[in-house]
Coordinates of C-alpha atoms and ligand atoms in Angstrom, one line a residue:
X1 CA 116.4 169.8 71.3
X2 CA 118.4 167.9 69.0
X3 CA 118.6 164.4 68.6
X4 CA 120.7 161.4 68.2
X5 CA 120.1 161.8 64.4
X6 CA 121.2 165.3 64.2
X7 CA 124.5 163.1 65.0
X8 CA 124.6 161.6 61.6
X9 CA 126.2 158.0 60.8
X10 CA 127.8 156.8 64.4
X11 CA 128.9 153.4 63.3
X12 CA 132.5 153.5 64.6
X13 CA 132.1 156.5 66.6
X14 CA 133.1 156.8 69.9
X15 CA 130.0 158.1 71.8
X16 CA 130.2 160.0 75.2
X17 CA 126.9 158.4 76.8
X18 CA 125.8 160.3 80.8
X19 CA 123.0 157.8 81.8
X20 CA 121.9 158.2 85.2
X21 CA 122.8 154.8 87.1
X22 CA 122.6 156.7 91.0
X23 CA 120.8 153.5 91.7
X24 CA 119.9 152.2 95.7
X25 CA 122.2 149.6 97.1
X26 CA 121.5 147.5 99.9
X27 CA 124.4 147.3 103.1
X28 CA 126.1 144.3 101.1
X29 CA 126.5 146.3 97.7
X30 CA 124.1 144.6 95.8
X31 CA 121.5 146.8 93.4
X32 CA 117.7 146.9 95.4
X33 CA 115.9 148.9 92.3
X34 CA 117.3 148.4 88.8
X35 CA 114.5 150.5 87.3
X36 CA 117.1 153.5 86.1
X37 CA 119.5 151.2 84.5
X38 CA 116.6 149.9 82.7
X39 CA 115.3 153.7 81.5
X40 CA 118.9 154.1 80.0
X41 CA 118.8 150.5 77.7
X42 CA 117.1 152.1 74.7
X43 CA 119.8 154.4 73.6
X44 CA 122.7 152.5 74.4
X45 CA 121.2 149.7 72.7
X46 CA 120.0 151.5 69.7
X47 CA 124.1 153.8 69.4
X48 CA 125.3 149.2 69.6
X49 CA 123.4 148.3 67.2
X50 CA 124.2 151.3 64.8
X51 CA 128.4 150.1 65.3
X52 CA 128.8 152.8 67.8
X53 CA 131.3 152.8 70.6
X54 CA 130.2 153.8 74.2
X55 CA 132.3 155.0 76.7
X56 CA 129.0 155.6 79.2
X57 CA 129.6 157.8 82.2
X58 CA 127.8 157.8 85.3
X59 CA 127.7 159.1 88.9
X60 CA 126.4 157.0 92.5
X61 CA 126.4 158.2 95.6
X62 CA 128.2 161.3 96.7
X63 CA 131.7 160.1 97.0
X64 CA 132.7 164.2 97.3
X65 CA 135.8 164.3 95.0
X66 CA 137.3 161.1 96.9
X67 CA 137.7 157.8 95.7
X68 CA 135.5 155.6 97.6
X69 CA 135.3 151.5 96.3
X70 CA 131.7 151.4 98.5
X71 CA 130.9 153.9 95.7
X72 CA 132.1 152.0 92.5
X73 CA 130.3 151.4 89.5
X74 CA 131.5 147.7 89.4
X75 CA 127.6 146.8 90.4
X76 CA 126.2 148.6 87.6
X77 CA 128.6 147.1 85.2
X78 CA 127.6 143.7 86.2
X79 CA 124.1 144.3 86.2
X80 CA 124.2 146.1 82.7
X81 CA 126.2 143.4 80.9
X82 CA 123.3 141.4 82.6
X83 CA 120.5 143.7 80.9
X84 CA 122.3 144.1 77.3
X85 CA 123.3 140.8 76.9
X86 CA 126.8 141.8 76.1
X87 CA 130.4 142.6 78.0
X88 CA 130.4 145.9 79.9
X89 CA 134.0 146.7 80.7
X90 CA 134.6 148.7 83.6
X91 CA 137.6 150.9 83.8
X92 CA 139.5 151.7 87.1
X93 CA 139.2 155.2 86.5
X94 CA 137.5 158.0 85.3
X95 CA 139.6 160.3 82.9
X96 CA 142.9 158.2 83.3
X97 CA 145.0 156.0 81.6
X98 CA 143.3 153.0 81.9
X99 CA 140.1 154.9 80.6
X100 CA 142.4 156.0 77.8
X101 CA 143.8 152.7 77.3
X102 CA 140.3 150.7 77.3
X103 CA 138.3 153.5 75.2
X104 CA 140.9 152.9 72.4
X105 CA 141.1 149.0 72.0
X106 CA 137.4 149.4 71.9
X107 CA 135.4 148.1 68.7
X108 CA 132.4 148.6 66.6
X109 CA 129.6 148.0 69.1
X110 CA 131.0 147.3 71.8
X111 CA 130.7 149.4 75.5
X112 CA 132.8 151.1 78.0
X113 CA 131.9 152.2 81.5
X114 CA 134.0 155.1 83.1
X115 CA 134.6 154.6 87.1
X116 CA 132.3 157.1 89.2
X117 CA 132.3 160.7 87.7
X118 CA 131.9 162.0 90.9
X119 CA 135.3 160.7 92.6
X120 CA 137.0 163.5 90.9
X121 CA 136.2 166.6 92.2
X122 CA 135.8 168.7 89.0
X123 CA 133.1 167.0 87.7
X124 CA 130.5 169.1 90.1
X125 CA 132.9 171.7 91.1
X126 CA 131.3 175.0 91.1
X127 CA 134.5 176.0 89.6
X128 CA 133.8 176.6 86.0
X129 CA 137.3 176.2 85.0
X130 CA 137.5 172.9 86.9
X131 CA 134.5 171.6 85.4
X132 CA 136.0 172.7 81.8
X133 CA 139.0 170.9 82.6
X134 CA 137.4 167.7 83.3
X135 CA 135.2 168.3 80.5
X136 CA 138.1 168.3 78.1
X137 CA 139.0 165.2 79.6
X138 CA 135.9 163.6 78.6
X139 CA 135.5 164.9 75.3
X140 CA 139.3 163.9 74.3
X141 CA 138.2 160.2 74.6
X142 CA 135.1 160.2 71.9
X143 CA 133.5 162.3 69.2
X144 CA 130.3 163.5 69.7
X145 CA 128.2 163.5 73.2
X146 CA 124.4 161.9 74.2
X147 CA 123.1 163.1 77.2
X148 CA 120.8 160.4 78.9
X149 CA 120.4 160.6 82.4
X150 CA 117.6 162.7 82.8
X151 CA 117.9 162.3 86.4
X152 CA 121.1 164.6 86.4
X153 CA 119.9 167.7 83.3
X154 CA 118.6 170.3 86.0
X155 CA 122.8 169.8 87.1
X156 CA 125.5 172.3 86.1
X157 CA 128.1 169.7 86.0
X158 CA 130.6 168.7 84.1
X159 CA 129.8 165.0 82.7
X160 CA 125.5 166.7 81.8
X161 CA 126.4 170.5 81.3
X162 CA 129.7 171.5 79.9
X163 CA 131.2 168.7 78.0
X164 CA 128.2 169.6 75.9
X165 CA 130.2 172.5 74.2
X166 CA 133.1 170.6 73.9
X167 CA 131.5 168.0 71.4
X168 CA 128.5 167.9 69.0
X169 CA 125.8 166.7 70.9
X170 CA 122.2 165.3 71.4
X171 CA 119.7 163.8 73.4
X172 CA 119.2 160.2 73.9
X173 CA 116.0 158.5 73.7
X174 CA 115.1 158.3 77.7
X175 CA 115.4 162.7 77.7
X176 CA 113.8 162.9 74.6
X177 CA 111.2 161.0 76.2
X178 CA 111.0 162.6 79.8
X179 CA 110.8 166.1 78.0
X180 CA 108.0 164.7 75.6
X181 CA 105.9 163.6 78.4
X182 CA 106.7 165.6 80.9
X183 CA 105.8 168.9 78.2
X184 CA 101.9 167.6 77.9
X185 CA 101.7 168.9 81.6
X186 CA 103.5 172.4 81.0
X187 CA 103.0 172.8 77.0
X188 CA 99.4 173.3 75.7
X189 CA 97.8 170.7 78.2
X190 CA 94.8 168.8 77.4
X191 CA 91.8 170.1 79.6
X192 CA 90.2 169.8 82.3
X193 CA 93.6 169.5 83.9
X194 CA 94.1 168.3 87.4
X195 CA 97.4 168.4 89.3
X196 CA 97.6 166.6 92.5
X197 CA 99.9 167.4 95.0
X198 CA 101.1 166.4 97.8
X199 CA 104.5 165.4 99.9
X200 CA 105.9 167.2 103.6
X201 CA 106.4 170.8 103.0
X202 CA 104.8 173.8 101.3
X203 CA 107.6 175.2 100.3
X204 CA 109.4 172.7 98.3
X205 CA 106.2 173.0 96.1
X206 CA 105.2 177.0 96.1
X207 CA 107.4 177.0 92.6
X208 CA 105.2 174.2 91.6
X209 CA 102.1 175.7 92.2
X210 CA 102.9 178.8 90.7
X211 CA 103.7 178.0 87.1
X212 CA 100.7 175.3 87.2
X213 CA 98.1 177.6 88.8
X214 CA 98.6 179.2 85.0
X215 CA 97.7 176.4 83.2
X216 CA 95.7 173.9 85.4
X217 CA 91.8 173.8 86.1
X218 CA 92.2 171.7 89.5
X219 CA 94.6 171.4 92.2
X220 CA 93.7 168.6 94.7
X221 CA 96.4 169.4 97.9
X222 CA 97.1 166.4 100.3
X223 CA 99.8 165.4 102.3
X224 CA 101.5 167.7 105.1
X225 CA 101.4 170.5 102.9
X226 CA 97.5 170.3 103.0
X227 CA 97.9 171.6 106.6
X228 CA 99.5 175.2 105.9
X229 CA 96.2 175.7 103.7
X230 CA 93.7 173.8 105.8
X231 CA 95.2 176.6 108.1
X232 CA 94.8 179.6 106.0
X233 CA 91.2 178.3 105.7
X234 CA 91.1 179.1 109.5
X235 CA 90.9 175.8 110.2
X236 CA 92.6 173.7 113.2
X237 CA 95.0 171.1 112.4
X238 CA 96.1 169.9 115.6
X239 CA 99.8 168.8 115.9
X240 CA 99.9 168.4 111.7
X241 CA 102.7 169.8 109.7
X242 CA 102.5 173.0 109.6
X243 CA 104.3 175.6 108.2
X244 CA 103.4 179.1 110.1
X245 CA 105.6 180.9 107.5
X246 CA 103.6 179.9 104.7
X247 CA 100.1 180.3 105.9
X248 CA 100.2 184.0 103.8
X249 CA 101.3 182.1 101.0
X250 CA 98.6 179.8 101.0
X251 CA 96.0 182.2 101.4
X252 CA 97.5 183.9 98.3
X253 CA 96.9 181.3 96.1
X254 CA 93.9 180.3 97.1
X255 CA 92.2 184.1 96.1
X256 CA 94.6 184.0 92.8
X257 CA 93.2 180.3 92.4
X258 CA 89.3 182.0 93.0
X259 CA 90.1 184.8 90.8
X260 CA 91.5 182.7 87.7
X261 CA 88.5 180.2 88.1
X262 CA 91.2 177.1 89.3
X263 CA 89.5 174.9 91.8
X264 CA 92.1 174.2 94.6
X265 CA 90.7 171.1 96.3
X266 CA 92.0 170.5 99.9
X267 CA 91.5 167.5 102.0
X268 CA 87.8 167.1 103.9
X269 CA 88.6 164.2 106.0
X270 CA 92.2 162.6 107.5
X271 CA 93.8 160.0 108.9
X272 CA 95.2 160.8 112.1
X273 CA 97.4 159.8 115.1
X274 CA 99.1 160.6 118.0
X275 CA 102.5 160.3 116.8
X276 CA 104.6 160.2 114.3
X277 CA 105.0 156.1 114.2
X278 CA 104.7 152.9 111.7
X279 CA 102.4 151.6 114.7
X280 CA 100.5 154.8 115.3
X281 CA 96.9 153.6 115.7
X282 CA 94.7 155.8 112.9
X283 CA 91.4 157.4 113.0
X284 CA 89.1 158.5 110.7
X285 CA 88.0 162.6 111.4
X286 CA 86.6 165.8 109.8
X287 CA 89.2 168.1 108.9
X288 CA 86.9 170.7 111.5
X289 CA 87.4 168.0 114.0
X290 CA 91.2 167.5 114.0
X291 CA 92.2 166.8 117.6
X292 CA 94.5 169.4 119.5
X293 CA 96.8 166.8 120.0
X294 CA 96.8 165.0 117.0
X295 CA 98.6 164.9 113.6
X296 CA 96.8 164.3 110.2
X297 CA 99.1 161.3 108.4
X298 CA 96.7 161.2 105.3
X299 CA 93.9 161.8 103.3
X300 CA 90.5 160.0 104.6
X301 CA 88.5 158.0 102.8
X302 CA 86.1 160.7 101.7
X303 CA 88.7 162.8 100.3
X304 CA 89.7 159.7 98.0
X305 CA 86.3 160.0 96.5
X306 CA 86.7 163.2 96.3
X307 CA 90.1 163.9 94.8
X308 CA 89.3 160.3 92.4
X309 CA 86.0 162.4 91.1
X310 CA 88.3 165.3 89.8
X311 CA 91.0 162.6 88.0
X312 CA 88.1 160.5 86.7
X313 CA 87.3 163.1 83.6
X314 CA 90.4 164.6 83.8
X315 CA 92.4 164.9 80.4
X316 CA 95.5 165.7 81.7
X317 CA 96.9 164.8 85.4
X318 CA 100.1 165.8 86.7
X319 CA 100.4 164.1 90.3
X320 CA 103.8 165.4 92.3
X321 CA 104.0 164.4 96.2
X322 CA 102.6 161.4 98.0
X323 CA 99.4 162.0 100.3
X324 CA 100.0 160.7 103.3
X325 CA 102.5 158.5 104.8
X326 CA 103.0 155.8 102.2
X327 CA 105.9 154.4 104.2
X328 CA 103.9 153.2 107.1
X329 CA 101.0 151.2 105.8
X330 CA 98.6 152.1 107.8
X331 CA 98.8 155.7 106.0
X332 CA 99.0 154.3 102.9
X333 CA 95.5 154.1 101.5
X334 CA 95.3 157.7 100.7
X335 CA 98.1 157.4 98.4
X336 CA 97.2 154.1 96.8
X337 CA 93.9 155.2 96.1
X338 CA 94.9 158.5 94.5
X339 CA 97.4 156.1 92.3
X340 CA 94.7 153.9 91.5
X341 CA 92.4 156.6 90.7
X342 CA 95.3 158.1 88.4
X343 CA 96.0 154.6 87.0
X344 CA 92.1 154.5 85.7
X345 CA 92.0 157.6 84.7
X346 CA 91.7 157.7 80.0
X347 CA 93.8 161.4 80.4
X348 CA 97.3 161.5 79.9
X349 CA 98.6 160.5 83.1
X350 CA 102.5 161.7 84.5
X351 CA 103.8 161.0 88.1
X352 CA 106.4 163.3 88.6
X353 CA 109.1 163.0 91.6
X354 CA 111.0 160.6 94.0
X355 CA 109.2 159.7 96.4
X356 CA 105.4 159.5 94.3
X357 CA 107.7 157.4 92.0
X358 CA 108.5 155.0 94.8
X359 CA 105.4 155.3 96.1
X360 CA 104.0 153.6 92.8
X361 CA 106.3 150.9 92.9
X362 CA 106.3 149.9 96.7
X363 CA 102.7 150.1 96.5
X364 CA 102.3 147.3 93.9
X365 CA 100.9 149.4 91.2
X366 CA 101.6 148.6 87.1
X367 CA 103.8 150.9 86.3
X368 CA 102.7 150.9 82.8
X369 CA 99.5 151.6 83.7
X370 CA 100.1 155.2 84.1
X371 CA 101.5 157.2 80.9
X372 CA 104.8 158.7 82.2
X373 CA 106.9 158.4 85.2
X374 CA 109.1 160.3 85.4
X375 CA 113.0 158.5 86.3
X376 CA 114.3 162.4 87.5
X377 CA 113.1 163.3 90.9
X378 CA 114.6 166.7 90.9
X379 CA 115.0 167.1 87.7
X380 CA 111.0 166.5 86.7
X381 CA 110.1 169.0 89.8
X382 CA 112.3 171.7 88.5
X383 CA 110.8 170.8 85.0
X384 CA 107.3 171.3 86.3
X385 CA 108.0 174.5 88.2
X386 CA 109.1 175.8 84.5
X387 CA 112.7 176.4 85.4
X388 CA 115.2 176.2 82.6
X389 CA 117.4 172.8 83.0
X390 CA 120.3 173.7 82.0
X391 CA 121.5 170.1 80.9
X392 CA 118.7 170.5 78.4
X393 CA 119.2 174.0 77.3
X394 CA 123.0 172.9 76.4
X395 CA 121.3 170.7 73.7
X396 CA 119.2 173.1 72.0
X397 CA 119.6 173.3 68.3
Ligands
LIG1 P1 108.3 163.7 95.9 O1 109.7 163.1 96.1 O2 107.4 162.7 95.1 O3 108.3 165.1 95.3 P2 108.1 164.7 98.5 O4 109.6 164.5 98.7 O5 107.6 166.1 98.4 O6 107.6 163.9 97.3 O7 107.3 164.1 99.8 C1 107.4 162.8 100.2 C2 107.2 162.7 101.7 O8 106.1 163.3 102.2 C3 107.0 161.2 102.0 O9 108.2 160.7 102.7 C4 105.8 161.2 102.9 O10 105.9 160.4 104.1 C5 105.7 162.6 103.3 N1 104.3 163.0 103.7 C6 103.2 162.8 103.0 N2 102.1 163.2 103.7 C7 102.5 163.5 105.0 C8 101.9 164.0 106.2 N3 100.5 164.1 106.2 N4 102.6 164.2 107.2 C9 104.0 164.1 107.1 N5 104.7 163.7 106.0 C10 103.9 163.4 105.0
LIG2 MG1 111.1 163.5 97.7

């Protein structure tokens, strides 16, 4: 992958920055969770201080094509000047005049924000020849292109994907260091390696656990997607997620995970209630005593210790998925006490995905505490299931 040095002297260059800025607002506009503008302040600080010029491109929300002032980047702007200490002009538009006209009068250093890539239509048109167009657009207002938002490289689109043959480009410092991290859990890991996952469904993770049953030496399995294998154990699991489809699946992996000598851990105790609720009351059972009409909303206390014994002496841990419902505190403790478990643990440690992500944050936990976590939801799961991202395979030397 090259990198922002492969770009040679930049002072006075005008640098095509993507960061990934898709930040959450609250109902009155303002910014609830600045943590991804924060991940993008290392390479725009260190293309300023080398004289660069930034015209920095971003995306929020799904506007769809349409211009949509809800959907501006004026927030961002503000809050970025805020974080770098310096002016962050905004311009009205995207690839237009007054982009044009405020990427030229800009000077050594200084930064420009383009309007929301994603009120014009091209940028994630499935159109190759619309994306091109709009990618031309781009790359006629700077020199070379950095690709930054991590959060966006498993996207064919215009502002991640194909400007990137338009210019010379690189990675900035927040992919370079998603990929770094991210690669001790796909690349040569450190053993005994432990995944944990976790999360609603089976099947947004069978891709998941089929590049990692290669290379791991545990797989702890909570959340609903515990259920589909707690069933193809022949167990009962009462009014639990379930997917029927995948029980086959499940059983699968479990004799591939036997036959390759991977332990795949699943939950022996659970938290469950009798609906779906933040006020659910939750009890405390054996997962061969899951009422009929009952759901299992996380991991029990027992399968803490359990799943905490497997991270403890673990060298490398991947954890994707949260345990239980970490949104309702009362099934919470499953999750915290896998994160605090992951935050003790001396291995490598990378929390990959949205919602585990979150989960870490809401949750109190130090986020530097664990080694990585990852700011691309997407993006890291697609990563972990060994698929090719094509934002990254653009900047391949
Ligand atoms: P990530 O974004 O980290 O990849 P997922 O999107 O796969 O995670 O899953 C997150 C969701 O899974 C959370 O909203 C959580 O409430 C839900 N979940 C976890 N355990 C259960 C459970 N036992 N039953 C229902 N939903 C669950
Ligand atoms: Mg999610």
């Amino acid at each position: 992958m090259k990198t922002i040095e492969s770009l040679g002297d930049l002072a006075g260059k005008k640098v095509f920055v993507r960061s990934d800025y898709n930040v959450p607002l609250d109902e009155n506009g303002e910014i609830t969770d600045d943590g991804r503008i924060r991940a993008a302040l290392p390479t725009l600080k260190k293309l300023l201080g080398d004289g660069a010029r930034i015209i920095n491109a971003a995306h929020l929300g799904r506007p769809k094509g349409q211009v949509n002032p809800k959907l501006s980047l004026a927030p961002v702007a503000k809050r970025l000047s805020e974080l770098l200490g310096q002016p962050v002009v905004l311009a009205a538009d995207t690839t237009g005049e007054d982009a044009h006209a405020k990427a030229a009068a800009l000077k050594d250093g200084e930064i420009l924000l383009l309007e929301n890539v994603r009120f014009d239509g091209r940028e994630n048109s499935k159109d190759d020849a619309e994306r091109a167009e709009i990618a031309a657009e781009y790359a006629s207002l700077a020199d070379v292109f950095v690709s930054d938002g991590f959060g966006v490289v498993h996207r064919k689109q215009a502002s991640v994907y194909d400007v990137a043959s338009k210019l010379p480009s690189a990675a900035g410092l927040l992919v370079q260091k998603e990929i770094e991290a991210l690669s001790k859990g796909t690349d040569n890991p450190a053993h005994p390696y432990t995944v944990v996952l976790g999360g609603s469904k089976v099947s947004d993770k069978i891709p998941v656990i089929d590049n990692l049953i290669e290379k791991a030496d545990r797989i702890l399995i909570g959340g609903g997607m515990a259920f589909t294998f707690l069933k193809a154990e022949g167990k009962e699991v009462g009014t639990s997620l379930l997917e029927e489809d995948k029980v086959e699946t499940a059983k699968e992996y479990l004799a591939k995970a036997k036959e390759k000598g991977v332990e795949i851990v699943l939950p022996v105790d659970e938290v469950v209630a009798a609906k779906f609720d933040r006020d659910a009351a939750g009890d405390v059972v054996s997962v061969d005593d899951i009422p009929a009409d009952k759901m299992g909303l996380d991991i029990g206390p027992e399968t803490v210790k359990l799943f905490a014994s497997k991270i403890a002496d673990a060298k490398t841990v991947v954890w994707n998925g949260p345990v239980g419902v970490f949104e309702f505190p009362t099934f919470a403790k499953g999750t915290a006490g896998i994160a605090e478990a992951i935050q003790d643990a001396p291995g490598f440690t990378i929390v990959g995905g949205g919602d585990s992500a979150a989960a870490v944050r809401l949750l109190g936990f130090d986020e530097s505490k664990f080694n990585h976590i990852s700011t691309g939801g997407g993006a890291s799961l697609e990563f972990l299931e060994g698929k090719e991202l094509p934002g990254i395979a653009v900047l391949e030397d």
